[in-house]
Coordinates of C-alpha atoms in Angstrom, one line a residue:
Chain X
M3 CA -4.5 42.5 87.7
S4 CA -1.4 40.8 86.3
T5 CA 0.0 41.7 82.8
P6 CA -2.5 39.9 80.4
T7 CA -1.1 37.5 77.9
L8 CA -1.8 38.3 74.3
L9 CA -1.4 35.5 72.0
V10 CA -1.1 36.3 68.2
L11 CA -1.9 33.7 65.5
D12 CA 0.9 34.9 63.3
A13 CA 1.0 35.8 59.6
E14 CA 3.8 37.9 57.8
P15 CA 4.1 40.7 58.2
L16 CA 3.6 40.7 61.9
P17 CA 1.3 43.5 63.6
R18 CA 2.8 46.3 64.9
L19 CA 2.1 46.2 68.7
G20 CA 4.9 48.2 70.1
R21 CA 2.5 50.5 71.7
L22 CA 1.3 47.6 74.0
T23 CA 4.8 47.0 75.3
G24 CA 4.7 46.5 79.1
R25 CA 0.9 46.3 78.9
A26 CA 0.5 43.0 77.3
R27 CA 2.7 39.8 77.5
I28 CA 2.8 39.1 73.9
E29 CA 3.2 35.5 72.5
H30 CA 3.3 34.5 69.1
T31 CA 2.2 31.2 67.5
D32 CA 1.6 29.4 64.1
A33 CA -1.4 27.1 63.8
A34 CA 0.5 24.2 65.0
G35 CA 1.2 25.7 68.4
L36 CA -2.1 27.3 69.0
A37 CA -3.9 24.6 71.0
E38 CA -1.1 24.2 73.4
R39 CA -0.9 28.0 73.9
L40 CA -4.6 28.7 74.2
P41 CA -5.1 27.8 77.8
R42 CA -2.6 30.4 78.8
A43 CA -3.8 33.4 76.7
D44 CA -6.1 36.0 78.1
V45 CA -6.6 37.5 74.6
L46 CA -6.2 35.9 71.0
L47 CA -5.5 38.2 68.1
V48 CA -6.3 36.2 64.9
W49 CA -3.9 38.0 62.7
D50 CA -3.7 35.1 60.3
F51 CA -7.2 35.6 59.1
T52 CA -6.9 33.0 56.4
S53 CA -6.2 30.2 58.7
R54 CA -8.9 27.8 60.3
A55 CA -6.7 26.9 63.0
V56 CA -8.8 28.5 65.6
R57 CA -11.9 26.2 64.8
D58 CA -9.6 23.3 65.1
A59 CA -7.7 24.2 68.3
W60 CA -10.6 25.8 70.4
P61 CA -12.6 22.7 71.4
G62 CA -10.5 21.1 74.2
E63 CA -9.4 21.1 77.7
G64 CA -8.4 24.1 79.9
P65 CA -9.3 27.8 80.1
R66 CA -9.7 29.8 77.0
P67 CA -9.1 33.5 76.1
R68 CA -11.8 35.8 77.1
W69 CA -11.6 37.9 74.1
V70 CA -10.7 36.8 70.5
H71 CA -10.0 39.4 67.7
T72 CA -9.8 38.7 64.2
A73 CA -8.2 41.1 61.6
S74 CA -11.0 40.4 59.1
A75 CA -14.6 41.4 58.5
G76 CA -15.8 37.7 58.4
V77 CA -15.6 35.5 61.3
D78 CA -16.5 32.1 59.4
H79 CA -13.0 31.0 59.6
L80 CA -12.9 30.9 63.3
M81 CA -16.4 30.3 64.7
C82 CA -16.9 26.6 66.0
P83 CA -19.9 25.6 68.2
E84 CA -17.7 25.5 71.4
L85 CA -16.5 29.2 70.9
A86 CA -20.1 30.3 70.0
A87 CA -21.3 28.6 73.1
S88 CA -18.8 30.2 75.3
D89 CA -18.5 33.4 77.2
T90 CA -15.6 34.6 75.0
V91 CA -16.2 37.9 73.3
V92 CA -15.4 37.9 69.5
T93 CA -14.6 41.2 67.8
N94 CA -13.9 41.8 64.1
A95 CA -12.3 44.5 61.9
R96 CA -15.5 46.1 60.9
G97 CA -14.8 49.4 59.3
I98 CA -11.6 48.9 57.9
F99 CA -12.5 47.4 54.5
D100 CA -15.7 49.2 53.7
Q101 CA -14.5 52.1 51.6
P102 CA -11.8 50.1 49.8
I103 CA -14.1 47.2 48.9
A104 CA -16.7 49.7 47.7
E105 CA -14.2 51.2 45.3
Y106 CA -13.1 47.7 44.3
V107 CA -16.6 46.8 43.2
A108 CA -17.1 50.0 41.4
A109 CA -14.0 49.3 39.6
L110 CA -15.3 45.9 38.5
V111 CA -18.7 47.3 37.7
L112 CA -17.2 49.9 35.6
A113 CA -14.5 47.7 33.9
M114 CA -17.3 45.4 32.8
A115 CA -19.6 48.0 31.5
K116 CA -16.8 49.7 29.6
D117 CA -15.5 46.1 28.4
L118 CA -12.0 46.9 29.6
P119 CA -10.8 43.3 29.9
R120 CA -11.6 42.9 26.0
T121 CA -9.7 46.3 25.6
L122 CA -6.7 45.0 27.2
E123 CA -6.8 41.8 25.2
L124 CA -7.0 43.8 22.1
Q125 CA -4.2 45.9 23.2
R126 CA -1.9 42.7 23.5
E127 CA -2.9 41.8 20.1
R128 CA -2.1 45.3 18.8
T129 CA -5.7 45.5 17.4
W130 CA -7.8 48.6 17.1
R131 CA -11.4 47.7 17.3
H132 CA -14.0 50.2 18.4
R133 CA -16.8 49.0 20.3
E134 CA -19.8 50.4 22.1
S135 CA -20.1 50.2 25.8
Q136 CA -22.6 50.5 28.4
K137 CA -23.7 53.5 30.6
V138 CA -23.9 52.4 34.2
A139 CA -26.0 55.6 35.3
G140 CA -29.6 54.8 35.4
G141 CA -28.9 51.0 36.0
R142 CA -30.1 49.0 38.9
A143 CA -27.9 47.0 41.4
V144 CA -28.7 44.5 44.3
V145 CA -26.2 44.3 47.1
V146 CA -26.8 41.1 49.3
G147 CA -25.3 42.0 52.6
S148 CA -26.3 45.0 54.5
G149 CA -23.5 45.4 56.9
P150 CA -21.1 48.4 56.6
I151 CA -19.4 46.7 53.6
G152 CA -22.7 46.3 51.7
R153 CA -23.8 49.8 52.6
A154 CA -20.6 51.4 51.4
I155 CA -21.1 49.5 48.2
A156 CA -24.5 50.7 47.8
R157 CA -23.3 54.4 48.5
T158 CA -20.7 54.2 45.9
L159 CA -22.7 52.6 43.2
G160 CA -25.4 55.2 44.1
A161 CA -22.8 58.1 43.6
L162 CA -22.5 56.6 40.1
D163 CA -26.4 57.0 39.7
I164 CA -26.9 53.3 39.9
T165 CA -30.1 52.6 41.7
T166 CA -29.2 50.2 44.4
A167 CA -31.2 47.8 46.7
L168 CA -29.6 46.3 49.8
V169 CA -30.8 42.7 51.0
G170 CA -30.2 41.9 54.4
R171 CA -31.3 39.0 57.0
T172 CA -33.7 41.3 58.7
P173 CA -35.9 43.9 56.6
R174 CA -35.6 47.4 58.0
T175 CA -35.6 50.9 56.7
G176 CA -33.6 50.9 53.5
V177 CA -33.1 47.3 53.6
H178 CA -35.1 44.5 51.9
G179 CA -35.5 41.0 53.5
P180 CA -34.7 37.7 51.7
E181 CA -38.3 37.4 50.6
D182 CA -37.7 40.2 48.1
L183 CA -34.3 38.9 46.8
D184 CA -35.6 36.9 43.7
R185 CA -37.8 39.9 42.5
L186 CA -34.9 42.2 42.9
L187 CA -32.5 39.8 41.1
A188 CA -34.8 39.6 38.1
R189 CA -34.4 43.4 37.2
A190 CA -30.9 43.9 38.4
D191 CA -28.1 45.0 36.1
W192 CA -25.6 44.2 38.7
V193 CA -25.7 41.7 41.7
I194 CA -23.0 42.1 44.3
A195 CA -22.5 39.5 47.0
A196 CA -21.2 41.1 50.3
A197 CA -22.9 39.0 52.8
P198 CA -21.3 37.3 55.6
L199 CA -20.9 33.5 55.4
T200 CA -23.6 31.8 57.5
E201 CA -25.8 28.8 57.3
Q202 CA -28.3 31.1 55.4
T203 CA -26.0 32.5 53.0
H204 CA -24.0 29.4 52.3
G205 CA -24.4 28.5 48.6
M206 CA -27.2 31.1 48.1
F207 CA -26.0 32.0 44.6
D208 CA -26.9 28.8 42.9
A209 CA -28.1 27.7 39.4
R210 CA -31.7 28.8 40.4
R211 CA -30.6 32.3 41.5
F212 CA -28.5 32.7 38.4
G213 CA -31.3 31.5 36.4
V214 CA -33.6 34.3 37.8
M215 CA -31.1 37.0 36.8
Q216 CA -31.4 39.0 33.5
P217 CA -29.1 37.7 30.5
S218 CA -27.5 41.3 30.7
A219 CA -26.9 40.9 34.3
R220 CA -23.4 40.7 35.9
F221 CA -22.5 39.2 39.2
V222 CA -19.5 40.2 41.7
N223 CA -18.6 38.2 44.8
I224 CA -16.3 40.1 47.3
G225 CA -17.9 38.4 50.3
R226 CA -16.9 34.8 50.8
G227 CA -16.3 32.0 48.2
Q228 CA -18.9 29.9 49.7
L229 CA -21.8 32.2 49.1
V230 CA -21.5 31.0 45.5
V231 CA -21.9 27.5 43.8
E232 CA -18.9 28.0 41.5
D233 CA -20.0 25.2 39.2
A234 CA -23.3 26.8 38.8
L235 CA -21.7 30.3 38.1
A236 CA -19.5 28.7 35.4
Q237 CA -22.5 27.1 33.8
A238 CA -24.5 30.3 34.0
L239 CA -21.8 32.2 32.2
A240 CA -21.2 29.3 29.7
K241 CA -25.0 29.2 28.9
Q242 CA -25.2 33.1 28.9
W243 CA -27.7 33.1 31.7
I244 CA -25.8 36.0 32.7
A245 CA -23.4 38.5 31.0
G246 CA -20.4 38.4 33.1
A247 CA -19.0 38.0 36.7
A248 CA -16.1 38.7 38.8
L249 CA -15.0 36.7 41.8
D250 CA -12.5 38.0 44.3
V251 CA -13.3 35.1 46.8
F252 CA -13.4 31.4 46.3
E253 CA -14.5 28.2 48.0
A254 CA -10.9 27.3 48.3
E255 CA -8.2 29.9 48.5
P256 CA -5.5 30.2 46.9
L257 CA -7.0 29.2 43.7
T258 CA -4.7 26.4 42.4
A259 CA -3.3 26.6 38.9
D260 CA -5.5 23.7 37.7
S261 CA -8.7 25.3 38.7
P262 CA -11.0 25.8 35.8
L263 CA -12.3 29.0 37.0
W264 CA -9.1 30.9 35.7
Q265 CA -10.4 30.4 32.1
V266 CA -14.2 30.7 32.4
P267 CA -15.1 33.2 29.5
G268 CA -16.6 36.3 31.0
L269 CA -15.2 35.7 34.4
I270 CA -12.8 38.1 36.1
V271 CA -10.6 36.3 38.8
S272 CA -8.8 38.3 41.5
P273 CA -7.0 37.0 44.5
H274 CA -8.9 38.1 47.5
M275 CA -7.7 41.7 47.5
S276 CA -10.8 43.8 47.2
G277 CA -10.3 45.4 50.7
D278 CA -6.6 45.5 50.9
I279 CA -5.2 48.9 50.1
V280 CA -1.7 50.1 50.8
G281 CA -1.4 50.4 54.6
W282 CA -4.3 48.1 55.4
R283 CA -2.2 46.0 57.8
D284 CA -1.2 49.0 59.8
E285 CA -4.8 50.0 60.0
L286 CA -5.9 46.6 61.3
G287 CA -3.0 46.6 63.7
A288 CA -3.9 50.2 65.0
Q289 CA -7.7 49.1 65.2
F290 CA -6.6 46.0 67.4
V291 CA -4.7 48.3 69.8
E292 CA -7.7 50.6 70.2
L293 CA -9.7 47.8 71.1
Y294 CA -7.1 46.5 73.5
E295 CA -7.0 49.8 75.2
L296 CA -10.8 49.8 75.8
W297 CA -10.6 46.0 77.1
E298 CA -7.6 46.9 79.3
A299 CA -9.7 49.9 80.8
G300 CA -12.6 47.5 81.4
K301 CA -14.8 49.6 78.9
P302 CA -17.2 47.8 76.6
L303 CA -15.6 46.6 73.4
V304 CA -17.0 47.7 69.9
N305 CA -17.2 45.6 66.8
V306 CA -18.6 42.6 69.0
V307 CA -19.8 39.7 66.8
D308 CA -23.1 38.1 67.5
K309 CA -21.7 34.6 67.6
Q310 CA -25.0 32.9 66.8
R311 CA -25.5 35.1 63.6
G312 CA -21.8 35.2 62.6
Y313 CA -21.6 39.0 62.2
V314 CA -21.8 42.3 64.1
P315 CA -25.5 43.3 64.2
G316 CA -26.1 46.6 62.5
H317 CA -28.5 49.5 62.5
Chain T
M29 CA -38.5 78.7 1.2
S30 CA -38.1 75.7 -1.1
T31 CA -37.0 72.4 0.5
P32 CA -33.5 72.8 1.9
T33 CA -30.7 70.5 0.8
L34 CA -29.1 68.7 3.6
L35 CA -25.8 67.0 2.5
V36 CA -24.7 64.4 4.8
L37 CA -20.8 63.2 5.0
D38 CA -21.6 59.6 5.3
A39 CA -20.3 57.0 7.6
E40 CA -21.7 53.7 8.5
P41 CA -24.3 53.1 9.9
L42 CA -26.2 56.0 8.3
P43 CA -28.1 58.5 10.7
R44 CA -31.8 57.8 11.1
L45 CA -33.2 61.0 9.4
G46 CA -36.8 59.6 8.4
R47 CA -38.3 62.2 10.6
L48 CA -37.1 64.8 8.1
T49 CA -38.7 63.1 5.1
G50 CA -40.3 65.8 2.8
R51 CA -38.7 68.7 4.9
A52 CA -35.2 68.1 3.6
R53 CA -33.7 67.1 0.2
I54 CA -31.2 64.6 1.7
E55 CA -28.0 64.0 -0.2
H56 CA -25.2 61.7 0.7
T57 CA -21.6 62.0 -0.1
D58 CA -18.2 60.4 0.8
A59 CA -15.2 62.5 1.3
A60 CA -14.2 62.4 -2.5
G61 CA -17.7 63.8 -3.6
L62 CA -17.8 66.5 -1.0
A63 CA -16.3 69.5 -2.8
E64 CA -18.5 69.0 -5.7
R65 CA -21.8 69.0 -3.7
L66 CA -20.9 71.6 -1.0
P67 CA -22.0 74.5 -3.3
R68 CA -25.6 73.1 -3.7
A69 CA -26.1 72.3 0.2
D70 CA -27.8 74.5 2.6
V71 CA -26.8 72.3 5.6
L72 CA -23.9 69.9 6.1
L73 CA -24.2 67.2 8.6
V74 CA -20.6 65.7 9.4
W75 CA -21.8 62.2 10.3
D76 CA -18.3 60.9 9.6
F77 CA -16.6 62.7 12.5
T78 CA -13.3 61.0 11.9
S79 CA -12.9 62.6 8.4
R80 CA -10.9 65.8 7.8
A81 CA -12.5 66.2 4.3
V82 CA -14.4 69.3 5.4
R83 CA -11.1 70.9 6.0
D84 CA -10.0 70.1 2.5
A85 CA -13.1 70.7 0.5
W86 CA -14.4 73.9 2.3
P87 CA -11.9 76.3 0.6
G88 CA -13.1 76.8 -3.0
E89 CA -15.4 78.4 -5.3
G90 CA -19.3 78.8 -5.1
P91 CA -21.8 79.2 -2.2
R92 CA -21.5 77.2 1.1
P93 CA -23.8 75.7 3.5
R94 CA -25.3 78.1 6.0
W95 CA -25.1 75.7 8.8
V96 CA -22.5 72.8 9.5
H97 CA -23.3 70.2 12.1
T98 CA -20.8 67.7 13.4
A99 CA -21.8 64.5 15.4
S100 CA -18.9 65.0 17.7
A101 CA -17.9 67.0 20.6
G102 CA -14.6 68.3 18.9
V103 CA -14.6 70.5 15.9
D104 CA -10.8 70.4 15.2
H105 CA -11.2 67.9 12.2
L106 CA -13.4 70.4 10.3
M107 CA -12.3 73.7 11.1
C108 CA -10.2 75.8 8.4
P109 CA -9.6 79.4 8.2
E110 CA -12.3 79.8 5.5
L111 CA -14.9 78.2 7.5
A112 CA -14.0 80.2 10.6
A113 CA -14.2 83.6 8.6
S114 CA -17.5 82.7 6.9
D115 CA -20.9 83.5 8.2
T116 CA -21.7 79.7 8.4
V117 CA -22.9 78.6 11.9
V118 CA -21.2 75.4 13.2
T119 CA -22.8 73.3 15.9
N120 CA -21.6 70.3 17.7
A121 CA -22.8 67.2 19.6
R122 CA -22.3 68.9 23.0
G123 CA -24.1 66.8 25.9
I124 CA -24.2 63.4 24.2
F125 CA -20.9 62.3 25.4
D126 CA -20.6 63.8 28.8
Q127 CA -21.9 61.1 31.2
P128 CA -20.5 58.2 29.2
I129 CA -17.0 59.7 29.0
A130 CA -17.1 60.7 32.7
E131 CA -17.9 57.0 33.5
Y132 CA -15.1 55.9 31.2
V133 CA -12.7 58.0 33.1
A134 CA -13.8 56.6 36.4
A135 CA -13.5 53.2 35.1
L136 CA -9.8 53.9 34.0
V137 CA -9.1 55.6 37.3
L138 CA -10.5 52.7 39.4
A139 CA -8.8 50.1 37.2
M140 CA -5.5 51.7 37.5
A141 CA -6.0 52.2 41.4
K142 CA -7.0 48.6 41.8
D143 CA -4.2 47.3 39.5
L144 CA -6.9 45.6 37.2
P145 CA -4.7 45.2 34.3
R146 CA -2.2 43.3 36.2
T147 CA -5.0 41.1 37.7
L148 CA -6.1 40.1 34.4
E149 CA -2.5 39.3 33.2
L150 CA -2.2 37.0 36.3
Q151 CA -5.4 35.4 35.5
R152 CA -4.2 34.6 32.2
E153 CA -1.2 33.0 33.7
R154 CA -3.3 31.3 36.4
T155 CA -1.3 32.8 39.0
W156 CA -2.8 33.8 42.3
R157 CA -0.8 36.8 43.6
H158 CA -2.2 39.0 46.2
R159 CA -1.3 42.7 45.8
E160 CA -2.1 45.8 47.8
S161 CA -4.1 48.4 45.8
Q162 CA -4.8 52.1 46.3
K163 CA -7.9 53.9 47.7
V164 CA -9.0 56.6 45.2
A165 CA -11.1 58.5 48.0
G166 CA -9.2 61.4 49.5
G167 CA -6.9 61.8 46.3
R168 CA -6.7 64.6 44.1
A169 CA -7.5 65.1 40.3
V170 CA -6.8 67.7 37.7
V171 CA -9.2 67.9 34.7
V172 CA -7.9 69.9 32.0
G173 CA -11.0 70.9 30.0
S174 CA -13.9 72.9 31.6
G175 CA -16.6 72.2 29.1
P176 CA -19.5 69.8 29.8
I177 CA -17.3 66.8 29.5
G178 CA -14.6 68.1 31.8
R179 CA -17.4 69.1 34.3
A180 CA -19.0 65.7 34.1
I181 CA -15.8 64.1 34.8
A182 CA -15.2 66.3 37.8
R183 CA -18.7 65.4 39.2
T184 CA -18.0 61.8 38.8
L185 CA -14.7 61.7 40.3
G186 CA -15.9 64.0 43.1
A187 CA -18.7 61.4 43.6
L188 CA -15.7 58.8 44.5
D189 CA -14.4 61.4 47.0
I190 CA -11.5 62.5 44.6
T191 CA -11.0 66.2 45.1
T192 CA -11.0 67.7 41.5
A193 CA -9.8 70.9 40.2
L194 CA -11.0 72.0 36.7
V195 CA -8.6 73.9 34.3
G196 CA -10.0 76.0 31.6
R197 CA -9.0 78.7 29.2
T198 CA -10.7 81.5 31.3
P199 CA -10.5 81.4 35.1
R200 CA -14.0 81.7 36.5
T201 CA -16.0 80.5 39.5
G202 CA -14.9 76.8 40.0
V203 CA -12.5 76.8 37.1
H204 CA -8.9 77.5 37.3
G205 CA -6.9 79.4 34.5
P206 CA -3.9 78.0 32.8
E207 CA -1.6 79.9 35.1
D208 CA -2.6 77.5 38.0
L209 CA -2.0 74.3 35.9
D210 CA 1.6 73.6 36.7
R211 CA 0.9 74.1 40.5
L212 CA -2.1 71.7 40.3
L213 CA -0.2 69.1 38.3
A214 CA 2.5 68.9 40.9
R215 CA 0.1 67.5 43.6
A216 CA -2.4 65.7 41.5
D217 CA -2.8 61.8 41.7
W218 CA -4.7 61.9 38.5
V219 CA -4.5 64.0 35.4
I220 CA -7.3 64.0 33.0
A221 CA -7.1 65.7 29.6
A222 CA -10.5 66.5 28.4
A223 CA -9.8 69.7 26.6
P224 CA -10.8 70.7 22.9
L225 CA -7.9 70.8 20.5
T226 CA -7.0 74.2 19.8
E227 CA -3.8 76.2 19.3
Q228 CA -3.4 76.7 23.0
T229 CA -3.8 73.0 23.9
H230 CA -2.0 71.4 21.0
G231 CA 0.9 69.5 22.6
M232 CA 0.4 70.8 26.0
F233 CA 1.2 67.5 27.8
D234 CA 5.0 67.5 26.8
A235 CA 7.9 66.3 28.6
R236 CA 8.0 69.3 30.9
R237 CA 4.4 68.8 32.0
F238 CA 5.0 65.1 32.6
G239 CA 8.2 66.2 34.7
V240 CA 6.2 68.2 37.0
M241 CA 3.8 65.4 38.0
Q242 CA 4.3 63.2 41.0
P243 CA 6.0 59.8 40.4
S244 CA 2.8 58.2 41.6
A245 CA 0.5 60.3 39.3
R246 CA -1.5 58.7 36.5
F247 CA -2.6 60.4 33.3
V248 CA -5.6 59.9 31.2
N249 CA -6.4 61.3 27.9
I250 CA -10.0 61.3 26.4
G251 CA -9.8 64.5 24.6
R252 CA -7.7 64.6 21.3
G253 CA -4.6 62.8 20.6
Q254 CA -2.7 65.9 19.7
L255 CA -3.1 67.2 23.3
V256 CA -0.3 64.9 24.2
V257 CA 3.4 64.5 22.8
E258 CA 3.3 60.7 22.6
D259 CA 7.1 60.2 22.6
A260 CA 7.2 62.3 25.7
L261 CA 4.5 60.3 27.5
A262 CA 6.2 57.0 26.5
Q263 CA 9.4 58.3 28.0
A264 CA 7.7 59.5 31.0
L265 CA 6.4 56.1 31.8
A266 CA 9.6 54.5 31.0
K267 CA 11.6 56.7 33.3
Q268 CA 8.9 56.4 35.9
W269 CA 8.4 60.1 36.1
I270 CA 4.7 59.1 36.3
A271 CA 3.0 55.6 37.5
G272 CA 0.8 54.9 34.7
A273 CA -1.3 56.3 31.9
A274 CA -4.5 55.6 29.6
L275 CA -4.8 56.9 26.2
D276 CA -8.2 56.6 24.3
V277 CA -7.2 59.0 21.5
F278 CA -4.1 59.4 19.4
E279 CA -2.2 61.5 17.1
A280 CA -3.1 59.2 14.3
E281 CA -6.2 57.0 14.5
P282 CA -6.6 54.2 14.2
L283 CA -3.3 53.4 15.8
T284 CA -1.5 50.9 13.4
A285 CA -0.4 47.6 14.5
D286 CA 3.3 48.7 14.3
S287 CA 2.8 51.6 16.7
P288 CA 5.1 51.4 19.8
L289 CA 2.4 52.7 22.0
W290 CA 0.6 49.3 22.2
Q291 CA 3.5 47.9 24.3
V292 CA 4.5 50.7 26.6
P293 CA 4.7 49.5 30.0
G294 CA 2.0 51.1 32.3
L295 CA 0.1 52.4 29.3
I296 CA -3.8 51.3 28.6
V297 CA -4.5 51.8 24.9
S298 CA -8.2 51.9 23.9
P299 CA -9.7 52.6 20.4
H300 CA -11.4 56.1 20.8
M301 CA -14.5 54.6 22.4
S302 CA -14.9 56.5 25.7
G303 CA -18.1 58.2 24.8
D304 CA -19.7 55.6 22.7
I305 CA -22.3 53.7 24.7
V306 CA -24.9 51.4 23.0
G307 CA -27.4 53.7 21.2
W308 CA -25.0 56.6 21.0
R309 CA -25.4 56.9 17.1
D310 CA -29.2 57.2 17.7
E311 CA -28.8 59.9 20.2
L312 CA -26.5 61.7 17.8
G313 CA -29.0 61.4 15.0
A314 CA -32.0 62.5 17.3
Q315 CA -29.9 65.6 18.5
F316 CA -29.3 66.7 15.0
V317 CA -33.0 66.3 14.1
E318 CA -33.9 68.4 17.0
L319 CA -31.4 71.2 15.9
Y320 CA -32.7 70.9 12.4
E321 CA -36.3 71.7 13.6
L322 CA -34.9 74.8 15.3
W323 CA -33.2 75.8 12.3
E324 CA -36.3 75.2 10.0
A325 CA -38.4 77.2 12.2
G326 CA -35.9 80.0 12.1
K327 CA -35.0 79.8 15.9
P328 CA -31.7 80.2 17.2
L329 CA -29.6 77.1 17.2
V330 CA -28.0 75.6 20.3
N331 CA -24.5 74.1 20.6
V332 CA -23.1 76.8 18.5
V333 CA -19.3 76.7 18.3
D334 CA -17.2 79.7 18.6
K335 CA -15.4 79.3 15.5
Q336 CA -12.3 81.3 16.8
R337 CA -12.0 79.4 19.9
G338 CA -12.8 75.9 18.6
Y339 CA -15.5 75.0 21.1
V340 CA -18.9 76.0 22.4
P341 CA -18.3 78.7 25.0
G342 CA -19.6 77.6 28.4
H343 CA -21.0 79.2 31.6

């Protein structure tokens, strides 16, 4: 077998692939050059995981890479019917983001319980104003999304003595099915969206679901922006259907300066950073190199996405 | 025995003592009336735990209450040599604040690790700026103070996979002695001050101790303001000897609007609220009533403070 061609859909900083020297012919492309280069590539590394260029470039003439890896947990930005119907294997960065995102969710939950945003406002105003805050221990959370990220969130919230229910597409031991969701939402103190973006989850957090929640409930989305109907969330906060929310992901990213979401009272806005700890890009690069070595040796890949479902099926 | 006189050093809202109706002659006083009423009181409830009136009023003529209870964990605000030398029993609110304070510390630790204060600033500026944050799992913390609050903090940080060392006055299983402190500080990511204020702990976090810490270390004080030399902390932050800090307690409380501490870069200021969850005053009142019932029945009190050491001796 000749040296495989590895095409990288670039983002800065570039992945460290030095270990593959001589073992892959590495080509780099931006979104504009992707369609032209795809037919020559054996492997596509979607390093720019914010780009939707693969969805646009994939349909077309000529051969296609046999394997596509995305340096992200979600695959919604690259899946298209032609890729889903093909024999191409798609893998993702499952595992890299679990613990960092779980900690990030815990940070948001505790910050909201302890009224930290208001504390920081009062500090800016040089105002000493004692307030009572909430205990999180003994509370209840629902985590929607039962993959490794959702499970890591449930473990971390559980470690804070928050009783946490997981909801997934398929009920199984320790995981509720979608039919239990509304009942669980109605008694949750914390609702965490950590599901992959699929047809089933698109827009699932809408006015009706925010209406089901308790007035004391708080909502966190670290999954994908499109899980949430943003206007409905803004309305739910304005009408005090729920007590607070935090969004790390948005329908359109980056959020533009004129978005009304920046100023919704009770909403914490962060720039899609929940999983991105210092060193994360190196971990993503190292994970790809490990997968490449499996692929090169003809061994089965791990983190293989079910292209119909849009995620790596779990336990 | 005639109905005992229970004197309450008041603060709003008043404690709910209805259960003691007919079992205690309840008198209320402010700081100004305390000295005059002390000789007639069998029991003193220091409900205004921010007041130093007991230290001032205690020395003097006439009988003194046989029992003093303070609705706080610390007793530094009421201890004076005459009270320490007397036969009067002093009890505190040990237990009420442990879990709330532990959660509060976890909230601060995670907020600093995830750069949440900066996220909220950027939100106010409507600016999308992705940053990398820190993983707390695998880090190291030192908690100074090995009472129930310190131990609760160690448990909660441990639940976040932070390896946590406790430092107390007396080394014992699971607790380091003061002689280990500098060595532990030199490798800690998180330093938490949770000690009682005593002669030994007064000003213990000074320029030398901040100098021992790592440049990446962050410091949290939820104990007493006087544990910290505030100028030295401000200098340590300005010189980047340490990466950040959060103070919930201060040498002088409330912090006045002209305090320079409000604006020290990298410092989170909160108004002595770490233990005060919704319902905390009711819990404090109920705890006193329980103690009163022991005392009334002639049974041994719990939460008895060692008046020489200034805290309830632990396991």
